[in-house]
Tab-separated table of C-alpha atoms in Angstrom:
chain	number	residue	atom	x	y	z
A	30	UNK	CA	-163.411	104.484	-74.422
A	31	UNK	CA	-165.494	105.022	-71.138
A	32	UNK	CA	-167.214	102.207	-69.464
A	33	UNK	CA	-169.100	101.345	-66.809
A	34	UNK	CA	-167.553	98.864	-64.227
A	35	UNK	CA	-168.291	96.957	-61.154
A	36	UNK	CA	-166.770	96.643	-57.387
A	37	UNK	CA	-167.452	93.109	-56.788
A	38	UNK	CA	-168.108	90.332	-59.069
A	39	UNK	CA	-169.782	88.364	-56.792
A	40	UNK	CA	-171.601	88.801	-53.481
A	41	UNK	CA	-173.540	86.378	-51.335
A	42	UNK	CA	-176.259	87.154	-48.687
A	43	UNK	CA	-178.677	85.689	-46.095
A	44	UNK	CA	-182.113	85.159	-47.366
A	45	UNK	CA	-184.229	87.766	-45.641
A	46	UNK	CA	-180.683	90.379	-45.365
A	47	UNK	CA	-180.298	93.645	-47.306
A	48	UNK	CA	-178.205	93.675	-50.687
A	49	UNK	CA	-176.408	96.487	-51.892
A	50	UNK	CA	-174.786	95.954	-55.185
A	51	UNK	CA	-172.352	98.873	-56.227
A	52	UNK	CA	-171.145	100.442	-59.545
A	53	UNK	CA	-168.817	102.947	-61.059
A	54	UNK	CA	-169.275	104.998	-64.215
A	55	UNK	CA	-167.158	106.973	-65.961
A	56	UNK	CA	-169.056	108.789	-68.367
A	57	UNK	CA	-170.410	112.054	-66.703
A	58	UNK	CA	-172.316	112.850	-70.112
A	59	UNK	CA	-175.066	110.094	-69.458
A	60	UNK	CA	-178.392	110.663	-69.307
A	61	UNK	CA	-179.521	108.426	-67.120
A	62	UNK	CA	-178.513	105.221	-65.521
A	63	UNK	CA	-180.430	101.716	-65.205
A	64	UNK	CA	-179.897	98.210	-63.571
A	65	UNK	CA	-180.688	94.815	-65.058
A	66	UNK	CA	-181.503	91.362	-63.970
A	67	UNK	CA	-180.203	88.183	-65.735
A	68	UNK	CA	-181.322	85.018	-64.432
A	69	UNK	CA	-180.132	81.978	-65.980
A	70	UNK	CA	-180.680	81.290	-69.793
A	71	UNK	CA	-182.705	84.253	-70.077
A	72	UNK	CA	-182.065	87.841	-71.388
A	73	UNK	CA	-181.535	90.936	-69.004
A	74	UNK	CA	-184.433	92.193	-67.127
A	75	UNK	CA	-185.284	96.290	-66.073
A	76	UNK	CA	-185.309	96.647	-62.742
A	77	UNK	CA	-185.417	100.404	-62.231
A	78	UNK	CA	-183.720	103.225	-63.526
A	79	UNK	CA	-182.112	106.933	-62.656
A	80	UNK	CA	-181.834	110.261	-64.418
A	81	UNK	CA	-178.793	111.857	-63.871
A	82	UNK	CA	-180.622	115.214	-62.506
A	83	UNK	CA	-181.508	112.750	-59.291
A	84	UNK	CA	-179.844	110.356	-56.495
A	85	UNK	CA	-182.268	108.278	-54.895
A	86	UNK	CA	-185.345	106.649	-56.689
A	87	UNK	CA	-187.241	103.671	-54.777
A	88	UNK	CA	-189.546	101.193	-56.698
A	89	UNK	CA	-191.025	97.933	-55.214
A	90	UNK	CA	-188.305	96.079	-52.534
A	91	UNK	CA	-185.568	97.951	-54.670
A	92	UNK	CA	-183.595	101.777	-53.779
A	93	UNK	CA	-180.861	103.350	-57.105
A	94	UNK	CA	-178.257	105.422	-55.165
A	95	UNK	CA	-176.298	108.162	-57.699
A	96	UNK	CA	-173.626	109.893	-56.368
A	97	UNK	CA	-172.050	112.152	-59.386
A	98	UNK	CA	-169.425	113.578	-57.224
A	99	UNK	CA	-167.923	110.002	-57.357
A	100	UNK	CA	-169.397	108.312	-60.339
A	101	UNK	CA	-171.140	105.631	-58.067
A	102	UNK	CA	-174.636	104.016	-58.818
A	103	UNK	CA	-175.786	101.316	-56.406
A	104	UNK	CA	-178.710	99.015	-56.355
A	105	UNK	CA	-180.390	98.658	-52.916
A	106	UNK	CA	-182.262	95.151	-52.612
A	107	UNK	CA	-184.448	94.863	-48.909
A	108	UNK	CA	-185.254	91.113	-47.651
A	109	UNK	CA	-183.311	89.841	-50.266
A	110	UNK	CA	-185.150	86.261	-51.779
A	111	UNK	CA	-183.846	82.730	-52.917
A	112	UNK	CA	-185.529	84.391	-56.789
A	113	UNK	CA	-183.412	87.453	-56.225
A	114	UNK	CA	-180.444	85.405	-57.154
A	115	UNK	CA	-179.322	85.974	-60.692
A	116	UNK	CA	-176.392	88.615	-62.218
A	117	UNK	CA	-176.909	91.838	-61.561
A	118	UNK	CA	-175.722	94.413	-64.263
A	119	UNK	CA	-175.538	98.320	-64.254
A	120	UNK	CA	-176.083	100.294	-67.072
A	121	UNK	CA	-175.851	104.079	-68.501
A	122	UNK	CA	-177.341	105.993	-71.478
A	123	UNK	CA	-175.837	108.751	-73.465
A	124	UNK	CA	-178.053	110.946	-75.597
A	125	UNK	CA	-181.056	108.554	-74.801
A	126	UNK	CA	-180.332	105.686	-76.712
A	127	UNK	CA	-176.241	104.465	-76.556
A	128	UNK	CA	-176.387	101.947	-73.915
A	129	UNK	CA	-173.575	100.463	-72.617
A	130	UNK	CA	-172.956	97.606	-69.581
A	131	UNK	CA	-170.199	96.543	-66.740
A	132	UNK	CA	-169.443	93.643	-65.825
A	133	UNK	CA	-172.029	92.184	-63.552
A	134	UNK	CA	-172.604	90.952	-60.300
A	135	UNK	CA	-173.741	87.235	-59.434
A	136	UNK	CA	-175.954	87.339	-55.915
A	137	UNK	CA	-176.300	84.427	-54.031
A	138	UNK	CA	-179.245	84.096	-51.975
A	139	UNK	CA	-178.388	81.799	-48.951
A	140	UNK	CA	-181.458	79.899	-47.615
B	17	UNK	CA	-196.540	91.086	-73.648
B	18	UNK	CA	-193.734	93.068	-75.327
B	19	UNK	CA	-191.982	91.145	-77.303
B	20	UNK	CA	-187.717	90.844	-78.524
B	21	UNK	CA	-187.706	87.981	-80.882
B	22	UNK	CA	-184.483	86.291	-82.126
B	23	UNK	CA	-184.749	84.291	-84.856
B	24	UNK	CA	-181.971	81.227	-83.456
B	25	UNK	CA	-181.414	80.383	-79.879
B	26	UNK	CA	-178.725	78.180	-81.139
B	27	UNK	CA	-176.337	78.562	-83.949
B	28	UNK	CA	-173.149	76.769	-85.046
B	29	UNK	CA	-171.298	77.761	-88.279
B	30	UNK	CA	-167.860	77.208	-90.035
B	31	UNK	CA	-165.003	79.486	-90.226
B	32	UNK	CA	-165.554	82.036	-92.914
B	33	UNK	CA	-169.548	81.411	-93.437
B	34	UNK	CA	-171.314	84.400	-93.730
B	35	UNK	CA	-173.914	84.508	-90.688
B	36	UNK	CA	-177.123	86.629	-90.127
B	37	UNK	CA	-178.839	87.097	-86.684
B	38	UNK	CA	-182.297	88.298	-86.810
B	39	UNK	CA	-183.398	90.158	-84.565
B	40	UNK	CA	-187.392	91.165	-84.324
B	41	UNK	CA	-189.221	93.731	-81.911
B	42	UNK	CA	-193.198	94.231	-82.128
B	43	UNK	CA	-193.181	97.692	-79.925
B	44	UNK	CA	-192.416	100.434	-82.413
B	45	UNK	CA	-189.623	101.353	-80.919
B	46	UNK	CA	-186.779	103.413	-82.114
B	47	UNK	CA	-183.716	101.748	-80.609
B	48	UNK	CA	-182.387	98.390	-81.191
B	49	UNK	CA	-178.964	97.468	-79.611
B	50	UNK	CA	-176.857	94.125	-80.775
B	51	UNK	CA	-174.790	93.044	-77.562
B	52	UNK	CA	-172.138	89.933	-76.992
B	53	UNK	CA	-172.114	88.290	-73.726
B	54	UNK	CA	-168.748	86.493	-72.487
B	55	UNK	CA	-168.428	85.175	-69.193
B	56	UNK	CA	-166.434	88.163	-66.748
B	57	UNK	CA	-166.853	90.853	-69.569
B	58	UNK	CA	-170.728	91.812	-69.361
B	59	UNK	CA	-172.623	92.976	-72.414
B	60	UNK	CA	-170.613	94.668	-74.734
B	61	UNK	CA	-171.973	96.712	-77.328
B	62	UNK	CA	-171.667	96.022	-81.151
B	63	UNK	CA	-174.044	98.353	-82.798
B	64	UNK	CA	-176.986	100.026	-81.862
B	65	UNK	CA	-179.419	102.085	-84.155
B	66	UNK	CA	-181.794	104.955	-83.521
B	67	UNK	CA	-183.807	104.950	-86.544
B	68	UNK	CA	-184.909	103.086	-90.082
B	69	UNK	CA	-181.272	102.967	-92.196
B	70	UNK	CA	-179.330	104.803	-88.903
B	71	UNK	CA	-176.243	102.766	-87.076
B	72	UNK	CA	-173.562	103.635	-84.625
B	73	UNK	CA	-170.751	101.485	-83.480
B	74	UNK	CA	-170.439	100.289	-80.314
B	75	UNK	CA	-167.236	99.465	-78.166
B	76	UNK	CA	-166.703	96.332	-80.524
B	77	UNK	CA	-167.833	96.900	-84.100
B	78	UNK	CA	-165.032	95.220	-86.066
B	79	UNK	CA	-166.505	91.764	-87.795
B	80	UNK	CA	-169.297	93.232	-87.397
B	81	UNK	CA	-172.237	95.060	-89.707
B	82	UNK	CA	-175.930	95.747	-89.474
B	83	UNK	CA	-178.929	96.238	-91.343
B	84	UNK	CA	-182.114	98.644	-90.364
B	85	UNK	CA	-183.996	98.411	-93.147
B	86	UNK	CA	-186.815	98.313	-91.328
B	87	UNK	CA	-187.951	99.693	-87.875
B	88	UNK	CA	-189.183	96.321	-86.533
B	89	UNK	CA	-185.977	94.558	-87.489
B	90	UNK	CA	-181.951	94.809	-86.881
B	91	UNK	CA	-179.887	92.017	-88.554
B	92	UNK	CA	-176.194	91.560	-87.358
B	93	UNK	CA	-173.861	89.982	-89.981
B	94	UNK	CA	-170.772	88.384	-89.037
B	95	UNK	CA	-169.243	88.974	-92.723
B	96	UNK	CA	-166.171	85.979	-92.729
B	97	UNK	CA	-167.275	84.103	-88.876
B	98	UNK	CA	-164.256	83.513	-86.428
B	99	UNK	CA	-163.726	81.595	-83.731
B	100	UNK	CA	-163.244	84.382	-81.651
B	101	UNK	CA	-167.098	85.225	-82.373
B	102	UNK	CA	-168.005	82.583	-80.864
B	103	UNK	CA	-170.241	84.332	-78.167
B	104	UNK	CA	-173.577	84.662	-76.854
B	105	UNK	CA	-175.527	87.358	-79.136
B	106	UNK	CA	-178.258	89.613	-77.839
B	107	UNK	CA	-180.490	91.933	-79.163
B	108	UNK	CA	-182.859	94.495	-77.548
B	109	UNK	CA	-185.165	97.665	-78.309
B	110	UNK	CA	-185.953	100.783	-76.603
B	111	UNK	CA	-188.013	103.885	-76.855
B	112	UNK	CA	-185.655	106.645	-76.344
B	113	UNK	CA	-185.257	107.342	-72.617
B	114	UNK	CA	-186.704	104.022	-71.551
B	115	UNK	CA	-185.846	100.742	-70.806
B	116	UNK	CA	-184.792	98.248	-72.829
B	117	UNK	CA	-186.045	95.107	-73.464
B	118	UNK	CA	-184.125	91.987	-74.189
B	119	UNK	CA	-184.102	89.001	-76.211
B	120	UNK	CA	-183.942	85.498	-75.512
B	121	UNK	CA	-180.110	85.584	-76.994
B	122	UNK	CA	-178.653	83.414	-79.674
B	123	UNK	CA	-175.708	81.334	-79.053
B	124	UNK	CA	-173.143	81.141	-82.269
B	125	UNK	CA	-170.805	78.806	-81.807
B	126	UNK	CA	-167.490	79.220	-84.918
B	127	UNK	CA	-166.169	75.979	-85.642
């Protein structure tokens, strides 16, 4: 079936440096697209979300990036923190409720 | 606080035993989504459900079933456990459209 998938598995960055953390989908049907934090022993986390009718949407310290011409989603994180660390995972939606994950992405914050 | 509740965060049953993972969400929301987490493959999805007595598989049904008897609650039974279910189990809930929000996540461990 389709999935959603990740570039890198892991990426590490300077504490106070930009992270961009990318994605491919492959499902052009989805609704709308979402990223998730996991920090260590705990369940995933919303950190902001995308319908597919946009392809930019900001929140606090965080920018989504869709490009549907390529079936890219990226998460955008600005003076990346030591908490920031944790697995990053990318999400989409069909028909408002099937959900379905990649991968993941560990960050490493470097103090 | 909205709350995912899972009824184990730690499991460990024999090879064949009949298991039940409950799975409890005090938002009124319509979705509920059973995921397994392995290390390098993400969240993959088992079953979700949309409504009271409604399932759909997900990318990994087989082993698998579910009950939604009612909207609060989604049980996932592992009919005859294997050691190849040995996994970390979560569960979340959505309103259609929205985010989803996770549980703690039970760890089954087959022996």
């Amino acid at each position: 079936g389709e999935s959603v998938g990740l570039h890198l598995p892991t990426l590490s960055v300077q504490e106070g440096d930009n992270s961009i953390i990318n994605c491919a989908y492959s499902n052009s049907a989805s609704d709308y697209f979402i990223w998730y934090k996991q920090e260590s022993g705990k369940g995933p986390q919303f950190i902001i979300d995308i319908r597919s009718n946009m392809d930019k949407r900001q929140g606090q310290r965080v920018t989504v990036l869709l490009n549907k011409t390529v079936k890219h989603l990226s998460l955008q994180i600005a003076a990346t923190q030591p908490g920031d660390s944790a697995v990053y995972f990318c999400a989409e939606a069909y028909n408002n409720n099937d959900m379905r994950f990649g991968a993941g992405t560990r960050l490493t914050v470097k103090p | 606080d909205v709350k995912v509740t899972q009824s184990s965060r730690y499991l460990v049953k024999r090879t064949g035993e009949k298991v039940f993972l409950e799975c409890v969400q005090d938002m009124d929301h319509e979705n509920m989504f059973w995921y397994r987490q392995d290390p390098g493959l993400g969240l993959r999805l088992i079953y979700f459900s949309y409504d009271v007595k409604m399932k759909e598989k997900g990318d990994i049904p087989e082993g698998y079933s579910v009950s939604r008897e009612k909207k609060e609650r989604f049980s996932l039974i592992l009919e005859s456990a294997s050691t190849n279910q040995t996994s970390m189990y979560l569960c979340a809930s959505s309103l259609q459209g929205h985010e989803a929000f996770f549980g703690q996540g039970t760890r089954l461990t087959v022996v």
